[in-house]
């Protein structure tokens, strides 16, 4: 059974810092890994999708990497801003979609 | 393209009642998945429908059921509501079919259900 773990559970940084969020999974037989952002009480916004054949994807200040063999993905956020404050979820897609518990990020002005 | 829409956005029910939630996927998407999100359990997969057939199912009791129509719209039904069913119910659509790119999921805003 696929298990997805995100570390840390919460992170607080000052504005302007670069930061890394971690996601690990137990079964490397995946189709995709997808990173989402969730604001309080809202749905999920897709940030980046990495297909199993890819090693990284970039969108603006975000960069996500995938290492299937070690069961790890990282989300790198450059030059963080207060508007980046949210919960970040990674999800592994095989026959269904399994989510980590998320990392709650707070970026302080 | 319009995104995934869910109705209603908020709902209050009492124990023992039943509820039906609706999800309209992105145009052209054939797969719809449902998730339950609670503070204690996080996001949990309920089921996925593809071309009107349930393709995958999570570990939820039979009180949770769903269906998909020929236009890919989906409904989820919960019968005999319990207090623990209070949650944010999220629907996600994807193109479906084979291939990794077909499985990327796009979420709706959710329906927040409160059971009293």
mmCIF file of C-alpha atoms in Angstrom:
data_model
loop_
_atom_site.group_PDB
_atom_site.id
_atom_site.type_symbol
_atom_site.label_atom_id
_atom_site.label_comp_id
_atom_site.label_asym_id
_atom_site.label_seq_id
_atom_site.Cartn_x
_atom_site.Cartn_y
_atom_site.Cartn_z
ATOM 1 C CA UNK A 1 0.000 0.000 0.000
ATOM 2 C CA UNK A 2 1.386 3.364 -1.040
ATOM 3 C CA UNK A 3 2.203 5.734 1.811
ATOM 4 C CA UNK A 4 3.083 9.370 1.301
ATOM 5 C CA UNK A 5 4.901 11.416 3.918
ATOM 6 C CA UNK A 6 5.613 15.138 3.958
ATOM 7 C CA UNK A 7 8.242 16.793 6.084
ATOM 8 C CA UNK A 8 8.126 19.211 7.771
ATOM 9 C CA UNK A 9 4.502 19.425 8.879
ATOM 10 C CA UNK A 10 4.840 23.162 9.345
ATOM 11 C CA UNK A 11 7.382 25.736 8.315
ATOM 12 C CA UNK A 12 7.711 29.447 9.064
ATOM 13 C CA UNK A 13 10.204 31.585 7.169
ATOM 14 C CA UNK A 14 10.855 35.293 6.657
ATOM 15 C CA UNK A 15 9.959 36.836 3.341
ATOM 16 C CA UNK A 16 12.618 36.434 0.658
ATOM 17 C CA UNK A 17 14.008 33.101 1.814
ATOM 18 C CA UNK A 18 14.393 30.120 -0.479
ATOM 19 C CA UNK A 19 12.866 26.957 0.926
ATOM 20 C CA UNK A 20 12.442 23.263 0.231
ATOM 21 C CA UNK A 21 9.463 21.071 1.008
ATOM 22 C CA UNK A 22 9.915 17.318 1.055
ATOM 23 C CA UNK A 23 7.694 14.456 0.000
ATOM 24 C CA UNK A 24 8.521 10.752 0.216
ATOM 25 C CA UNK A 25 6.591 7.717 -0.990
ATOM 26 C CA UNK A 26 7.003 4.010 -0.431
ATOM 27 C CA UNK A 27 6.140 2.472 -3.814
ATOM 28 C CA UNK A 28 8.086 3.760 -6.800
ATOM 29 C CA UNK A 29 5.624 2.351 -9.367
ATOM 30 C CA UNK A 30 3.833 5.619 -9.992
ATOM 31 C CA UNK A 31 2.426 7.411 -13.015
ATOM 32 C CA UNK A 32 2.839 10.951 -11.795
ATOM 33 C CA UNK A 33 3.540 13.067 -8.781
ATOM 34 C CA UNK A 34 1.592 16.271 -8.397
ATOM 35 C CA UNK A 35 2.128 19.214 -6.052
ATOM 36 C CA UNK A 36 -0.863 21.245 -4.903
ATOM 37 C CA UNK A 37 -1.485 24.325 -2.871
ATOM 38 C CA UNK A 38 -4.490 24.663 -0.576
ATOM 39 C CA UNK A 39 -5.611 27.865 1.058
ATOM 40 C CA UNK A 40 -7.726 27.576 4.233
ATOM 41 C CA UNK A 41 -11.215 26.254 3.517
ATOM 42 C CA UNK A 42 -10.585 26.119 -0.207
ATOM 43 C CA UNK A 43 -10.008 23.466 -2.836
ATOM 44 C CA UNK A 44 -6.659 22.400 -4.232
ATOM 45 C CA UNK A 45 -4.740 24.342 -6.849
ATOM 46 C CA UNK A 46 -2.389 22.302 -9.005
ATOM 47 C CA UNK A 47 1.122 23.723 -8.989
ATOM 48 C CA UNK A 48 3.298 21.235 -10.814
ATOM 49 C CA UNK A 49 2.889 17.794 -12.315
ATOM 50 C CA UNK A 50 5.899 15.547 -12.813
ATOM 51 C CA UNK A 51 5.416 12.503 -14.961
ATOM 52 C CA UNK A 52 7.238 9.348 -13.909
ATOM 53 C CA UNK A 53 9.655 9.679 -16.844
ATOM 54 C CA UNK A 54 10.645 13.217 -15.836
ATOM 55 C CA UNK A 55 13.034 14.406 -13.169
ATOM 56 C CA UNK A 56 11.847 17.949 -12.635
ATOM 57 C CA UNK A 57 9.367 20.622 -13.593
ATOM 58 C CA UNK A 58 9.559 24.379 -13.205
ATOM 59 C CA UNK A 59 6.940 27.077 -13.057
ATOM 60 C CA UNK A 60 7.989 30.591 -12.146
ATOM 61 C CA UNK A 61 9.551 30.550 -8.696
ATOM 62 C CA UNK A 62 8.647 26.892 -8.181
ATOM 63 C CA UNK A 63 10.762 23.895 -9.050
ATOM 64 C CA UNK A 64 9.772 20.314 -8.306
ATOM 65 C CA UNK A 65 12.062 17.346 -8.608
ATOM 66 C CA UNK A 66 11.339 13.645 -8.644
ATOM 67 C CA UNK A 67 13.632 10.741 -7.782
ATOM 68 C CA UNK A 68 11.550 7.607 -8.230
ATOM 69 C CA UNK A 69 14.306 5.217 -7.212
ATOM 70 C CA UNK A 70 14.609 6.792 -3.776
ATOM 71 C CA UNK A 71 10.901 7.572 -3.493
ATOM 72 C CA UNK A 72 11.392 11.299 -3.043
ATOM 73 C CA UNK A 73 10.211 14.590 -4.425
ATOM 74 C CA UNK A 74 11.074 18.120 -3.410
ATOM 75 C CA UNK A 75 9.320 21.413 -4.046
ATOM 76 C CA UNK A 76 11.690 24.354 -4.115
ATOM 77 C CA UNK A 77 10.234 27.839 -3.661
ATOM 78 C CA UNK A 78 12.543 30.712 -4.491
ATOM 79 C CA UNK A 79 12.325 34.173 -2.961
ATOM 80 C CA UNK A 80 9.280 33.349 -0.836
ATOM 81 C CA UNK A 81 6.490 35.904 -0.450
ATOM 82 C CA UNK A 82 3.701 36.274 2.131
ATOM 83 C CA UNK A 83 1.242 35.251 -0.597
ATOM 84 C CA UNK A 84 2.933 31.856 -0.689
ATOM 85 C CA UNK A 85 1.505 31.108 2.760
ATOM 86 C CA UNK A 86 -0.687 28.026 2.382
ATOM 87 C CA UNK A 87 -0.647 24.284 2.864
ATOM 88 C CA UNK A 88 1.330 22.428 0.231
ATOM 89 C CA UNK A 89 0.313 18.864 -0.583
ATOM 90 C CA UNK A 90 2.048 16.286 -2.676
ATOM 91 C CA UNK A 91 0.097 13.465 -4.258
ATOM 92 C CA UNK A 92 1.299 10.284 -5.845
ATOM 93 C CA UNK A 93 -0.747 8.928 -8.709
ATOM 94 C CA UNK A 94 -0.779 5.232 -9.485
ATOM 95 C CA UNK A 95 -4.117 3.461 -9.685
ATOM 96 C CA UNK A 96 -5.578 6.120 -7.475
ATOM 97 C CA UNK A 97 -4.222 9.238 -5.858
ATOM 98 C CA UNK A 98 -2.656 9.278 -2.405
ATOM 99 C CA UNK A 99 -1.880 12.484 -0.606
ATOM 100 C CA UNK A 100 0.607 13.414 2.025
ATOM 101 C CA UNK A 101 -0.647 15.236 5.096
ATOM 102 C CA UNK A 102 0.787 18.497 3.801
ATOM 103 C CA UNK A 103 3.241 21.148 4.916
ATOM 104 C CA UNK A 104 1.736 24.330 6.314
ATOM 105 C CA UNK A 105 3.920 27.192 5.147
ATOM 106 C CA UNK A 106 3.879 30.649 6.698
ATOM 107 C CA UNK A 107 5.936 33.403 5.091
ATOM 108 C CA UNK A 108 6.310 36.378 7.398
ATOM 109 C CA UNK A 109 6.611 39.901 5.960
ATOM 110 C CA UNK B 1 -11.863 26.387 -20.192
ATOM 111 C CA UNK B 2 -14.077 26.539 -17.164
ATOM 112 C CA UNK B 3 -12.745 24.714 -14.146
ATOM 113 C CA UNK B 4 -14.297 21.985 -12.077
ATOM 114 C CA UNK B 5 -17.486 23.123 -10.402
ATOM 115 C CA UNK B 6 -19.149 21.649 -7.358
ATOM 116 C CA UNK B 7 -22.581 22.269 -5.934
ATOM 117 C CA UNK B 8 -23.644 23.079 -3.373
ATOM 118 C CA UNK B 9 -20.671 24.833 -1.766
ATOM 119 C CA UNK B 10 -22.007 24.508 1.763
ATOM 120 C CA UNK B 11 -24.514 22.143 3.283
ATOM 121 C CA UNK B 12 -25.893 21.473 6.739
ATOM 122 C CA UNK B 13 -27.660 18.196 7.459
ATOM 123 C CA UNK B 14 -28.691 16.226 10.519
ATOM 124 C CA UNK B 15 -27.747 12.693 11.473
ATOM 125 C CA UNK B 16 -29.647 10.043 9.586
ATOM 126 C CA UNK B 17 -30.373 12.193 6.563
ATOM 127 C CA UNK B 18 -28.933 11.588 3.150
ATOM 128 C CA UNK B 19 -27.126 14.022 0.884
ATOM 129 C CA UNK B 20 -26.226 14.288 -2.795
ATOM 130 C CA UNK B 21 -23.300 16.340 -4.013
ATOM 131 C CA UNK B 22 -22.695 17.269 -7.621
ATOM 132 C CA UNK B 23 -19.529 17.761 -9.659
ATOM 133 C CA UNK B 24 -19.135 19.049 -13.198
ATOM 134 C CA UNK B 25 -15.701 18.269 -14.650
ATOM 135 C CA UNK B 26 -13.611 20.323 -17.006
ATOM 136 C CA UNK B 27 -14.984 20.073 -20.520
ATOM 137 C CA UNK B 28 -13.508 17.046 -22.271
ATOM 138 C CA UNK B 29 -12.432 15.325 -19.068
ATOM 139 C CA UNK B 30 -13.848 11.846 -18.693
ATOM 140 C CA UNK B 31 -12.607 10.888 -15.240
ATOM 141 C CA UNK B 32 -14.038 12.211 -11.997
ATOM 142 C CA UNK B 33 -12.670 11.350 -8.579
ATOM 143 C CA UNK B 34 -14.077 12.156 -5.167
ATOM 144 C CA UNK B 35 -12.144 12.822 -1.967
ATOM 145 C CA UNK B 36 -13.012 13.474 1.650
ATOM 146 C CA UNK B 37 -10.862 15.894 3.617
ATOM 147 C CA UNK B 38 -10.988 16.117 7.400
ATOM 148 C CA UNK B 39 -8.528 17.648 9.875
ATOM 149 C CA UNK B 40 -7.858 14.275 11.443
ATOM 150 C CA UNK B 41 -7.556 12.025 8.389
ATOM 151 C CA UNK B 42 -6.400 14.443 5.725
ATOM 152 C CA UNK B 43 -7.375 13.800 2.134
ATOM 153 C CA UNK B 44 -8.794 10.368 1.490
ATOM 154 C CA UNK B 45 -9.797 8.890 -1.829
ATOM 155 C CA UNK B 46 -13.431 7.824 -2.114
ATOM 156 C CA UNK B 47 -13.855 6.610 -5.690
ATOM 157 C CA UNK B 48 -13.175 7.354 -9.324
ATOM 158 C CA UNK B 49 -15.570 7.203 -12.255
ATOM 159 C CA UNK B 50 -14.544 6.936 -15.871
ATOM 160 C CA UNK B 51 -16.989 6.697 -18.740
ATOM 161 C CA UNK B 52 -19.903 6.119 -16.349
ATOM 162 C CA UNK B 53 -18.172 3.193 -14.623
ATOM 163 C CA UNK B 54 -16.569 3.098 -11.210
ATOM 164 C CA UNK B 55 -12.909 2.423 -11.916
ATOM 165 C CA UNK B 56 -11.382 2.617 -8.447
ATOM 166 C CA UNK B 57 -12.713 2.659 -4.926
ATOM 167 C CA UNK B 58 -11.234 3.643 -1.579
ATOM 168 C CA UNK B 59 -11.949 2.214 1.840
ATOM 169 C CA UNK B 60 -15.250 3.815 2.689
ATOM 170 C CA UNK B 61 -18.467 2.115 3.820
ATOM 171 C CA UNK B 62 -21.288 1.386 1.417
ATOM 172 C CA UNK B 63 -23.148 4.472 2.646
ATOM 173 C CA UNK B 64 -20.918 6.386 0.250
ATOM 174 C CA UNK B 65 -21.871 5.880 -3.360
ATOM 175 C CA UNK B 66 -21.554 7.706 -6.627
ATOM 176 C CA UNK B 67 -22.426 7.709 -10.254
ATOM 177 C CA UNK B 68 -21.399 9.374 -13.460
ATOM 178 C CA UNK B 69 -23.604 10.505 -16.282
ATOM 179 C CA UNK B 70 -23.005 10.357 -20.002
ATOM 180 C CA UNK B 71 -21.879 14.011 -19.996
ATOM 181 C CA UNK B 72 -19.216 13.083 -17.368
ATOM 182 C CA UNK B 73 -20.958 14.983 -14.595
ATOM 183 C CA UNK B 74 -20.852 13.033 -11.363
ATOM 184 C CA UNK B 75 -22.852 12.835 -8.197
ATOM 185 C CA UNK B 76 -21.866 11.486 -4.825
ATOM 186 C CA UNK B 77 -24.447 10.289 -2.329
ATOM 187 C CA UNK B 78 -24.048 9.675 1.372
ATOM 188 C CA UNK B 79 -26.899 7.904 3.105
ATOM 189 C CA UNK B 80 -27.656 7.750 6.825
ATOM 190 C CA UNK B 81 -25.315 10.607 7.666
ATOM 191 C CA UNK B 82 -23.133 10.393 10.765
ATOM 192 C CA UNK B 83 -21.436 13.198 12.665
ATOM 193 C CA UNK B 84 -18.086 11.946 11.401
ATOM 194 C CA UNK B 85 -19.131 12.584 7.820
ATOM 195 C CA UNK B 86 -18.653 16.302 8.389
ATOM 196 C CA UNK B 87 -15.873 17.196 5.983
ATOM 197 C CA UNK B 88 -14.827 19.025 2.879
ATOM 198 C CA UNK B 89 -15.714 16.869 -0.116
ATOM 199 C CA UNK B 90 -13.539 17.529 -3.115
ATOM 200 C CA UNK B 91 -14.060 16.456 -6.662
ATOM 201 C CA UNK B 92 -11.285 16.270 -9.234
ATOM 202 C CA UNK B 93 -11.391 15.696 -12.957
ATOM 203 C CA UNK B 94 -8.768 14.432 -15.336
ATOM 204 C CA UNK B 95 -8.698 13.612 -19.023
ATOM 205 C CA UNK B 96 -8.664 9.923 -18.168
ATOM 206 C CA UNK B 97 -7.526 7.143 -20.423
ATOM 207 C CA UNK B 98 -4.069 5.687 -20.591
ATOM 208 C CA UNK B 99 -0.845 7.578 -20.285
ATOM 209 C CA UNK B 100 0.674 9.521 -17.455
ATOM 210 C CA UNK B 101 -0.413 12.933 -18.747
ATOM 211 C CA UNK B 102 -4.018 11.790 -18.765
ATOM 212 C CA UNK B 103 -4.049 11.318 -15.029
ATOM 213 C CA UNK B 104 -3.217 14.824 -13.843
ATOM 214 C CA UNK B 105 -6.075 15.919 -11.622
ATOM 215 C CA UNK B 106 -7.736 19.303 -11.318
ATOM 216 C CA UNK B 107 -9.791 20.020 -8.259
ATOM 217 C CA UNK B 108 -13.008 21.866 -7.672
ATOM 218 C CA UNK B 109 -13.554 24.236 -4.728
ATOM 219 C CA UNK B 110 -15.245 21.540 -2.654
ATOM 220 C CA UNK B 111 -18.504 21.136 -0.801
ATOM 221 C CA UNK B 112 -18.303 21.708 2.923
ATOM 222 C CA UNK B 113 -20.747 19.384 4.677
ATOM 223 C CA UNK B 114 -21.670 19.837 8.311
ATOM 224 C CA UNK B 115 -23.655 17.080 9.995
ATOM 225 C CA UNK B 116 -25.405 18.078 13.218
#
